[in-house]
Short mmCIF file of C-alpha atoms in Angstrom, two decimals:
data_model
loop_
_atom_site.label_atom_id
_atom_site.label_comp_id
_atom_site.label_asym_id
_atom_site.label_seq_id
_atom_site.Cartn_x
_atom_site.Cartn_y
_atom_site.Cartn_z
CA UNK L 1489 97.63 -19.61 85.78
CA UNK L 1490 99.62 -16.57 85.51
CA UNK L 1491 99.12 -16.04 81.79
CA UNK L 1492 95.27 -15.99 82.63
CA UNK L 1493 95.36 -13.16 85.51
CA UNK L 1494 97.40 -11.17 83.16
CA UNK L 1495 95.18 -11.71 80.34
CA UNK L 1496 91.99 -10.62 82.93
CA UNK L 1497 93.78 -7.56 84.29
CA UNK L 1498 94.80 -6.51 80.39
CA UNK L 1499 91.17 -6.85 79.65
CA UNK L 1500 89.85 -4.87 82.65
CA UNK L 1501 92.40 -1.83 82.43
CA UNK L 1502 90.77 1.88 82.61
CA UNK L 1503 93.27 4.37 81.91
CA UNK L 1504 92.50 8.18 82.79
CA UNK L 1505 93.90 11.04 81.09
CA UNK L 1506 95.61 13.56 83.19
CA UNK L 1507 92.80 16.33 82.61
CA UNK L 1508 90.12 13.76 83.51
CA UNK L 1509 91.85 12.62 86.56
CA UNK L 1510 92.55 16.36 87.73
CA UNK L 1511 89.14 17.29 86.85
CA UNK L 1512 87.88 13.98 89.06
CA UNK L 1513 90.20 15.12 92.00
CA UNK L 1514 88.99 18.83 91.46
CA UNK L 1515 85.36 17.80 91.80
CA UNK L 1516 86.06 15.57 94.95
CA UNK L 1517 87.97 18.43 96.74
CA UNK L 1518 85.28 20.93 96.03
CA UNK L 1519 82.44 18.66 97.18
CA UNK L 1520 84.26 17.82 99.98
CA UNK L 1521 85.56 21.09 101.24
CA UNK L 1522 83.19 23.89 100.20
CA UNK L 1523 84.05 26.25 103.07
CA UNK L 1524 86.84 25.54 105.20
CA UNK L 1525 88.57 27.49 107.75
CA UNK L 1526 92.57 27.24 107.70
CA UNK L 1527 95.12 28.74 110.43
CA UNK L 1528 98.66 28.95 109.13
CA UNK L 1529 101.27 31.67 108.90
CA UNK L 1530 101.49 33.72 105.65
CA UNK L 1531 104.75 33.19 103.66
CA UNK L 1532 105.60 34.58 100.22
CA UNK L 1533 102.90 37.11 99.72
CA UNK L 1534 102.56 38.90 96.49
CA UNK L 1535 100.35 41.47 95.41
CA UNK L 1536 99.80 40.87 91.54
CA UNK L 1537 99.30 43.86 89.16
CA UNK L 1538 95.81 42.39 88.33
CA UNK L 1539 95.05 43.13 92.23
CA UNK L 1540 94.69 39.60 93.23
CA UNK L 1541 96.88 37.89 96.39
CA UNK L 1542 98.84 35.03 96.08
CA UNK L 1543 100.71 33.57 99.45
CA UNK L 1544 101.32 30.36 101.22
CA UNK L 1545 99.71 29.22 104.60
CA UNK L 1546 102.28 26.86 106.40
CA UNK L 1547 102.72 25.36 109.77
CA UNK L 1548 105.92 23.24 111.19
CA UNK L 1549 105.27 20.28 108.75
CA UNK L 1550 103.28 21.61 105.80
CA UNK L 1551 102.09 24.26 103.33
CA UNK L 1552 98.96 25.15 101.44
CA UNK L 1553 99.19 27.45 98.57
CA UNK L 1554 96.45 30.40 98.61
CA UNK L 1555 94.70 32.82 96.44
CA UNK L 1556 92.51 35.61 97.20
CA UNK L 1557 91.07 37.45 94.19
CA UNK L 1558 90.54 41.09 93.94
CA UNK L 1559 86.56 41.18 94.59
CA UNK L 1560 87.53 39.15 98.04
CA UNK L 1561 90.57 40.90 99.35
CA UNK L 1562 89.11 44.45 98.70
CA UNK L 1563 86.97 43.62 101.81
CA UNK L 1564 90.05 42.72 104.24
CA UNK L 1565 90.81 45.89 105.92
CA UNK L 1566 94.36 44.97 107.30
CA UNK L 1567 97.65 44.50 105.19
CA UNK L 1568 99.08 41.17 104.56
CA UNK L 1569 102.65 40.55 105.17
CA UNK L 1570 104.89 37.38 105.70
CA UNK L 1571 104.73 36.02 109.03
CA UNK L 1572 101.29 37.10 110.10
CA UNK L 1573 99.32 34.26 111.34
CA UNK L 1574 95.63 34.55 110.48
CA UNK L 1575 92.72 32.23 110.08
CA UNK L 1576 91.59 31.95 106.37
CA UNK L 1577 88.28 30.99 105.33
CA UNK L 1578 87.29 29.55 101.55
CA UNK L 1579 87.22 26.55 99.68
CA UNK L 1580 89.70 23.98 98.02
CA UNK L 1581 90.10 23.75 94.75
CA UNK L 1582 92.59 22.61 92.03
CA UNK L 1583 94.68 24.28 89.71
CA UNK L 1584 94.88 22.15 86.85
CA UNK L 1585 97.36 23.71 84.67
CA UNK L 1586 99.77 22.85 87.51
CA UNK L 1587 97.87 19.90 89.17
CA UNK L 1588 98.23 21.84 92.61
CA UNK L 1589 95.21 22.00 94.96
CA UNK L 1590 95.10 25.34 96.72
CA UNK L 1591 92.70 27.26 99.07
CA UNK L 1592 90.46 29.98 97.36
CA UNK L 1593 90.15 32.49 100.24
CA UNK L 1594 87.23 34.48 100.90
CA UNK L 1595 87.97 35.93 104.54
CA UNK L 1596 90.68 36.30 106.89
CA UNK L 1597 91.29 37.38 110.16
CA UNK L 1598 94.58 37.88 112.19
CA UNK L 1599 95.02 35.32 115.08
CA UNK L 1600 95.11 36.93 118.29
CA UNK L 1601 93.76 40.37 117.31
CA UNK L 1602 90.50 41.70 115.35
CA UNK L 1603 91.09 42.31 111.53
CA UNK L 1604 90.14 45.60 112.25
CA UNK L 1605 92.15 46.59 115.03
CA UNK L 1606 95.23 45.31 113.04
CA UNK L 1607 94.42 47.15 109.96
CA UNK L 1608 94.01 50.20 112.81
CA UNK L 1609 97.42 49.68 114.04
CA UNK L 1610 98.97 49.19 110.74
CA UNK L 1611 97.55 52.17 109.21
CA UNK L 1612 98.60 54.34 112.15
CA UNK L 1613 101.95 53.05 112.21
CA UNK L 1614 102.49 53.58 108.53
CA UNK L 1615 100.76 57.51 108.79
CA UNK L 1616 103.07 58.25 111.56
CA UNK L 1617 105.93 57.53 109.80
CA UNK L 1618 105.17 59.67 107.02
CA UNK L 1619 104.57 62.59 109.56
CA UNK L 1620 100.78 62.97 109.57
CA UNK L 1621 100.94 63.35 113.49
CA UNK L 1622 103.51 65.65 113.66
CA UNK L 1623 102.65 67.77 116.91
CA UNK L 1624 104.67 70.61 115.38
CA UNK L 1625 102.19 71.02 112.09
CA UNK L 1626 99.22 71.25 114.13
CA UNK L 1627 97.77 75.02 114.33
CA UNK L 1628 95.71 76.34 117.34
CA UNK L 1629 92.00 77.00 117.16
CA UNK L 1630 90.92 80.87 116.38
CA UNK L 1631 89.84 82.41 119.83
CA UNK L 1632 86.50 84.10 118.37
CA UNK L 1633 85.73 82.06 115.50
CA UNK L 1634 82.85 84.11 113.35
CA UNK L 1635 81.88 80.95 111.18
CA UNK L 1636 82.35 77.35 111.69
CA UNK L 1637 81.70 74.15 109.37
CA UNK L 1638 80.40 70.89 110.71
CA UNK L 1639 80.78 67.66 108.54
CA UNK L 1640 78.64 65.00 110.25
CA UNK L 1641 75.36 63.35 109.68
CA UNK L 1642 72.38 65.69 109.48
CA UNK L 1643 70.23 63.26 111.25
CA UNK L 1644 72.47 61.91 114.12
CA UNK L 1645 73.15 63.11 117.74
CA UNK L 1646 76.33 64.84 117.13
CA UNK L 1647 74.65 67.48 115.25
CA UNK L 1648 71.89 68.38 117.79
CA UNK L 1649 74.46 68.29 120.71
CA UNK L 1650 76.86 70.67 118.66
CA UNK L 1651 74.06 73.00 117.79
CA UNK L 1652 72.84 73.18 121.41
CA UNK L 1653 76.16 73.88 122.72
CA UNK L 1654 76.75 76.62 120.47
CA UNK L 1655 73.17 78.07 120.94
CA UNK L 1656 74.04 78.26 124.76
CA UNK L 1657 77.49 79.38 125.06
CA UNK L 1658 77.47 82.04 121.94
CA UNK L 1659 74.57 82.62 119.63
CA UNK L 1660 77.15 84.93 117.42
CA UNK L 1661 78.76 81.97 115.67
CA UNK L 1662 77.66 81.23 112.12
CA UNK L 1663 77.06 77.49 111.50
CA UNK L 1664 77.53 75.80 107.98
CA UNK L 1665 76.67 72.05 108.06
CA UNK L 1666 77.59 69.79 105.38
CA UNK L 1667 75.75 66.48 105.88
CA UNK L 1668 77.57 63.08 104.90
CA UNK L 1669 77.35 59.50 106.02
CA UNK L 1670 79.29 58.35 108.70
CA UNK L 1671 79.44 54.85 108.70
CA UNK L 1672 78.79 52.25 105.65
CA UNK L 1673 80.13 51.96 102.56
CA UNK L 1674 81.41 55.21 100.74
CA UNK L 1675 81.14 57.22 104.09
CA UNK L 1676 84.97 57.76 104.07
CA UNK L 1677 84.77 58.87 100.54
CA UNK L 1678 81.98 61.63 101.21
CA UNK L 1679 83.85 62.95 104.42
CA UNK L 1680 86.93 63.23 102.35
CA UNK L 1681 84.94 65.27 99.73
CA UNK L 1682 83.25 67.27 102.16
CA UNK L 1683 86.58 68.49 103.61
CA UNK L 1684 88.15 69.17 100.61
CA UNK L 1685 84.97 71.29 99.33
CA UNK L 1686 84.70 73.29 102.77
CA UNK L 1687 88.38 74.31 101.93
CA UNK L 1688 87.26 75.73 98.92
CA UNK L 1689 85.65 78.54 101.20
CA UNK L 1690 86.94 81.52 102.49
CA UNK L 1691 84.65 82.58 105.19
CA UNK L 1692 85.27 79.47 107.51
CA UNK L 1693 87.38 79.74 110.60
CA UNK L 1694 87.40 76.31 111.77
CA UNK L 1695 85.69 72.75 110.96
CA UNK L 1696 84.39 70.12 113.13
CA UNK L 1697 84.43 66.43 111.67
CA UNK L 1698 82.64 63.74 113.60
CA UNK L 1699 79.83 61.77 114.88
CA UNK L 1700 78.49 60.07 117.73
CA UNK L 1701 79.63 57.05 119.80
CA UNK L 1702 79.23 53.47 118.10
CA UNK L 1703 81.25 50.20 117.54
CA UNK L 1704 84.71 50.13 115.86
CA UNK L 1705 82.62 48.90 112.83
CA UNK L 1706 80.51 52.10 113.11
CA UNK L 1707 83.57 54.64 113.48
CA UNK L 1708 85.66 53.00 110.66
CA UNK L 1709 84.88 55.66 108.32
CA UNK L 1710 86.82 58.02 110.35
CA UNK L 1711 89.84 55.26 110.28
CA UNK L 1712 90.16 55.14 106.63
CA UNK L 1713 93.33 56.45 104.77
CA UNK L 1714 91.49 58.93 102.51
CA UNK L 1715 90.06 60.56 105.72
CA UNK L 1716 93.36 60.99 107.35
CA UNK L 1717 94.69 62.58 104.10
CA UNK L 1718 91.94 64.91 103.51
CA UNK L 1719 92.40 66.27 107.43
CA UNK L 1720 96.19 66.47 106.70
CA UNK L 1721 95.75 68.70 103.74
CA UNK L 1722 93.21 70.97 104.97
CA UNK L 1723 93.81 74.69 105.11
CA UNK L 1724 91.14 75.15 107.88
CA UNK L 1725 91.84 73.98 111.38
CA UNK L 1726 90.16 70.54 111.84
CA UNK L 1727 88.43 69.48 115.31
CA UNK L 1728 88.05 65.57 115.22
CA UNK L 1729 85.10 64.82 117.43
CA UNK L 1730 84.27 60.59 116.71
CA UNK L 1731 82.44 58.61 119.47
CA UNK L 1732 83.12 59.03 122.80
CA UNK L 1733 85.99 60.08 125.15
CA UNK L 1734 87.62 56.30 125.27
CA UNK L 1735 87.19 56.03 121.69
CA UNK L 1736 90.27 56.79 119.14
CA UNK L 1737 90.48 57.22 115.37
CA UNK L 1738 93.00 58.05 112.95
CA UNK L 1739 91.21 61.12 112.38
CA UNK L 1740 92.02 61.99 116.22
CA UNK L 1741 95.64 61.58 115.64
CA UNK L 1742 95.98 63.76 112.11
CA UNK L 1743 93.58 66.43 113.33
CA UNK L 1744 94.84 69.70 114.48
CA UNK L 1745 92.39 69.33 117.90
CA UNK L 1746 90.79 65.98 119.19
CA UNK L 1747 87.83 66.43 120.98
CA UNK L 1748 86.58 63.36 123.29
CA UNK L 1749 82.99 64.20 122.03
CA UNK L 1750 81.21 66.61 119.51
CA UNK L 1751 79.63 68.50 122.45
CA UNK L 1752 83.37 68.98 123.66
CA UNK L 1753 84.15 70.03 120.27
CA UNK L 1754 81.39 72.72 120.44
CA UNK L 1755 82.58 74.11 123.62
CA UNK L 1756 86.28 74.26 122.38
CA UNK L 1757 84.89 76.69 119.60
CA UNK L 1758 82.55 78.54 121.16
CA UNK L 1759 84.12 80.56 124.34
CA UNK L 1760 80.88 81.32 126.62
CA UNK L 1761 80.00 84.68 126.33
CA UNK L 1762 79.97 85.65 130.13
CA UNK L 1763 83.42 84.09 130.33
CA UNK L 1764 84.50 86.20 127.22
CA UNK L 1765 82.82 89.42 129.26
CA UNK L 1766 84.83 88.57 132.41
CA UNK L 1767 87.92 87.63 130.59
CA UNK L 1768 87.85 91.16 128.79
CA UNK L 1769 86.96 93.00 131.86
CA UNK L 1770 90.03 91.47 133.87
CA UNK L 1771 92.35 92.63 130.59
CA UNK L 1772 90.74 95.90 130.84
CA UNK L 1773 91.19 96.26 134.43
CA UNK L 1774 94.87 95.25 134.19
CA UNK L 1775 95.27 97.79 131.29
CA UNK L 1776 94.21 100.81 133.26
CA UNK L 1777 96.46 99.66 136.08
CA UNK L 1778 99.34 99.49 133.57
CA UNK L 1779 98.27 103.07 132.27
CA UNK L 1780 98.00 104.58 135.56
CA UNK L 1781 101.24 103.03 136.81
CA UNK L 1782 102.87 104.44 133.56
CA UNK L 1783 101.16 107.85 133.86
CA UNK L 1784 102.59 108.21 137.58
CA UNK L 1785 105.85 107.19 136.52
CA UNK L 1786 106.01 109.39 133.63
CA UNK L 1787 104.70 112.34 135.78
CA UNK L 1788 107.34 112.02 138.46
CA UNK L 1789 109.75 111.86 135.67
CA UNK L 1790 108.71 114.79 134.09
CA UNK L 1791 108.54 116.64 137.50
CA UNK L 1792 112.27 115.73 138.18
CA UNK L 1793 113.39 116.74 134.72
CA UNK L 1794 111.48 120.21 135.13
CA UNK L 1795 113.64 120.70 138.35
CA UNK L 1796 116.94 120.54 136.66
CA UNK L 1797 119.05 123.84 135.73
CA UNK L 1798 119.47 122.39 132.15
CA UNK L 1799 115.73 121.91 131.64
CA UNK L 1800 115.23 125.67 133.20
CA UNK L 1801 117.64 127.04 130.59
CA UNK L 1802 115.91 124.94 127.83
CA UNK L 1803 112.49 126.54 129.18
CA UNK L 1804 113.93 130.27 129.16
CA UNK L 1805 115.61 129.62 125.47
CA UNK L 1806 112.27 128.27 124.21
CA UNK L 1807 110.59 131.40 125.72
CA UNK L 1808 113.17 133.79 124.23
CA UNK L 1809 112.48 131.97 121.01
CA UNK L 1810 108.83 132.43 121.32
CA UNK L 1811 109.23 136.07 121.88
CA UNK L 1812 111.44 136.57 119.10
CA UNK L 1813 109.10 134.72 116.88
CA UNK L 1814 106.20 136.87 117.91
CA UNK L 1815 108.31 140.13 117.27
CA UNK L 1816 109.38 138.70 113.72
CA UNK L 1817 105.79 137.87 112.68
CA UNK L 1818 104.57 141.41 113.96
CA UNK L 1819 107.46 143.17 111.75
CA UNK L 1820 106.39 140.91 109.17
CA UNK L 1821 102.76 141.92 109.00
CA UNK L 1822 103.89 145.47 109.08
CA UNK L 1823 105.89 144.96 105.94
CA UNK L 1824 103.45 143.09 104.31
CA UNK L 1825 101.01 145.88 104.95
CA UNK L 1826 103.37 148.70 103.60
CA UNK L 1827 104.18 146.71 100.61
CA UNK L 1828 100.27 146.15 99.75
CA UNK L 1829 99.97 149.91 100.30
CA UNK L 1830 102.38 150.74 97.99
CA UNK L 1831 101.35 148.56 95.14
CA UNK L 1832 97.87 149.80 95.40
CA UNK L 1833 99.30 153.36 95.06
CA UNK L 1834 101.37 152.71 92.13
CA UNK L 1835 98.59 151.03 90.64
CA UNK L 1836 96.23 153.81 90.95
CA UNK L 1837 98.96 156.39 89.25
CA UNK L 1838 99.36 154.15 86.33
CA UNK L 1839 95.32 153.91 86.04
CA UNK L 1840 95.33 157.79 86.13
CA UNK L 1841 98.15 158.13 83.44
CA UNK L 1842 96.50 155.69 81.15
CA UNK L 1843 93.24 157.33 81.46
CA UNK L 1844 94.59 160.65 80.41
CA UNK L 1845 96.18 159.43 77.46
CA UNK L 1846 92.92 158.26 76.23
CA UNK L 1847 94.32 155.45 73.63
CA UNK L 1848 91.35 155.66 71.78
CA UNK L 1849 91.44 158.78 70.49
CA UNK L 1850 95.13 158.18 69.70
CA UNK L 1851 93.83 155.53 67.46
CA UNK L 1852 91.34 157.51 65.70
CA UNK L 1853 93.96 160.13 64.91
CA UNK L 1854 96.17 157.52 63.17
CA UNK L 1855 93.34 156.28 61.19
CA UNK L 1856 92.51 159.39 59.96
CA UNK L 1857 96.28 160.00 58.92
CA UNK L 1858 96.28 156.38 57.23
CA UNK L 1859 93.30 157.31 55.23
CA UNK L 1860 94.78 160.70 54.03
CA UNK L 1861 98.10 158.46 53.21
CA UNK L 1862 96.23 156.04 51.23
CA UNK L 1863 94.33 158.62 49.01
CA UNK L 1864 97.54 160.32 47.97
CA UNK L 1865 98.99 157.12 47.03
CA UNK L 1866 96.03 156.08 44.91
CA UNK L 1867 96.11 159.39 43.11
CA UNK L 1868 99.83 158.89 42.34
CA UNK L 1869 99.21 155.43 40.91
CA UNK L 1870 96.44 156.64 38.81
CA UNK L 1871 98.49 159.59 37.57
CA UNK L 1872 101.58 156.89 36.99
CA UNK L 1873 99.30 154.85 34.95
CA UNK L 1874 98.12 157.31 32.63
CA UNK L 1875 101.40 158.76 31.78
CA UNK L 1876 102.47 155.14 30.99
CA UNK L 1877 99.64 154.33 28.92
CA UNK L 1878 100.32 157.79 27.06
CA UNK L 1879 104.01 156.89 26.21
CA UNK L 1880 102.78 153.35 25.48
CA UNK L 1881 100.44 154.97 22.76
CA UNK L 1882 103.31 157.25 21.10
CA UNK L 1883 105.74 154.20 21.02
CA UNK L 1884 102.89 152.09 19.10
CA UNK L 1885 102.79 154.84 16.61
CA UNK L 1886 106.13 155.04 15.76
CA UNK L 1887 106.36 151.42 15.32
CA UNK L 1888 103.33 151.61 13.27
CA UNK L 1889 105.00 154.09 10.92
CA UNK L 1890 108.29 151.92 10.36
CA UNK L 1891 106.53 148.76 9.49
CA UNK L 1892 106.53 147.24 6.08
CA UNK L 1893 103.01 146.70 6.44
CA UNK L 1894 102.42 150.44 6.47
CA UNK L 1895 104.20 150.84 3.14
CA UNK L 1896 102.15 148.07 1.57
CA UNK L 1897 99.10 149.66 2.63
CA UNK L 1898 99.99 152.50 0.49
CA UNK L 1899 100.00 150.37 -2.48
CA UNK L 1900 103.28 149.30 -2.53
CA UNK L 1901 104.31 145.36 -3.14
CA UNK L 1902 107.10 142.97 -2.48
CA UNK L 1903 108.09 140.92 -5.35
CA UNK L 1904 110.24 137.44 -5.29
CA UNK L 1905 111.61 135.55 -7.84
CA UNK L 1906 111.50 131.72 -8.58
CA UNK L 1907 114.63 131.73 -6.36
CA UNK L 1908 113.01 133.35 -3.59
CA UNK L 1909 114.94 136.76 -3.77
CA UNK L 1910 113.39 140.23 -3.61
CA UNK L 1911 113.35 141.70 -7.11
CA UNK L 1912 114.36 145.31 -7.13
CA UNK L 1913 115.38 145.70 -10.96
CA UNK L 1914 113.70 144.35 -14.02
CA UNK L 1915 117.05 143.13 -15.24
CA UNK L 1916 117.00 140.57 -12.84
CA UNK L 1917 113.58 138.90 -14.40
CA UNK L 1918 113.32 136.73 -17.52
CA UNK L 1919 110.40 136.89 -19.63
CA UNK L 1920 108.27 133.90 -18.67
CA UNK L 1921 109.32 133.82 -15.30
CA UNK L 1922 107.01 133.31 -12.35
CA UNK L 1923 107.13 135.85 -9.77
CA UNK L 1924 105.40 136.02 -6.17
CA UNK L 1925 104.12 139.14 -5.00
CA UNK L 1926 103.27 140.36 -1.52
CA UNK L 1927 100.45 142.93 -0.94
CA UNK L 1928 98.96 144.73 1.94
CA UNK L 1929 96.54 142.26 2.14
CA UNK L 1930 97.42 139.01 0.53
CA UNK L 1931 99.72 137.18 -1.91
CA UNK L 1932 99.80 136.18 -5.58
CA UNK L 1933 102.06 134.71 -8.42
CA UNK L 1934 102.53 136.31 -11.55
CA UNK L 1935 104.02 135.51 -14.96
CA UNK L 1936 106.37 137.95 -16.81
CA UNK L 1937 105.42 138.53 -20.08
CA UNK L 1938 107.47 141.80 -21.10
CA UNK L 1939 110.32 143.78 -19.19
CA UNK L 1940 110.84 147.08 -19.87
CA UNK L 1941 113.95 148.92 -18.65
CA UNK L 1942 113.86 152.23 -17.27
CA UNK L 1943 115.52 154.61 -19.61
#
């Protein structure tokens, strides 16, 4: 009997692979829990570099691994931390590689407080710790701004209230409106960018950043960290004017001044014209009274000083000095008059002497004398040249008479033998010897045919 049952069980056995069984369990879980809320305390929270969040929800007796992917956690406003009790909404699934089931979180809310309120408190605490709310860095508003910038929605009630107040209280203020979205996705980035762009101008004295009232979700752009840091780094003083008097945002804490409403912000920057006139009148009255009081005191003081003997001596000394100065001035004028007159007389005398000497006539005489001397010099030079030429001619004649050429010109000749010796005696010549002869004009060669000796 036992062998029969065992054989039957062996024939009916159906084994799953691990993957098949895990896949079946995953399908069962995802089909059974496609959308479930779970309450628990966060533990082992980790924010991965990929942007995904990994943590565990636990209570007193159990734990549930959870994953919140980046595409989902960017919608969660508050910061997750260990120990925080939350409601998590998502679907159950199985991580097959590890064979564990876990909750894929799509949304979370803190227990006992709204998620936005928790995010607000967390950011407020963090920025306060960094010093963004420090009262010491807040700047006073200009008393009489010439131009203000308004960053808000161009179609909201806030801009209408601001313009209406400015028109009523002070028409002399110029307004530059930078239109932005004040709620919804991307509103915070637009507001922060507008603050940075306004700070690139040099003609704005103060900025108003705000909007009208609404829910905490409507006002949330002014609770974003990017707006808070833009306000913190603003070179221009900023008034935060968000919502109603009971609404507080992160922008209110960072701004130099918080206005309870946009209308109140306009009243802060635009002092009433009649108030200013009244204030200036009061200041003028106080200044006049102070000046009169000081004049009276100094006049009384001056009278007291004038009554003192020392002041009288000084006054007498000053009078004497003035008289002495007048006397010296008179003497100086007389001396200058005399000096000018003497200079004029001397100049007139010199002018008369110059006229009497007539320098032009003197120059003509010198020119005539120079002409006579030049004629004499030229005559002397010509005579000396004539004498030189005559002496040169005589010397040339003498040289010509002594020249051998002059002797040759009279028919004589010079004879050389073959040894280039001048022949003076026929005994020195042999018959047949070749002789060279130099005549007055030209040379010739001759052969001796006969030699005759003088007896």
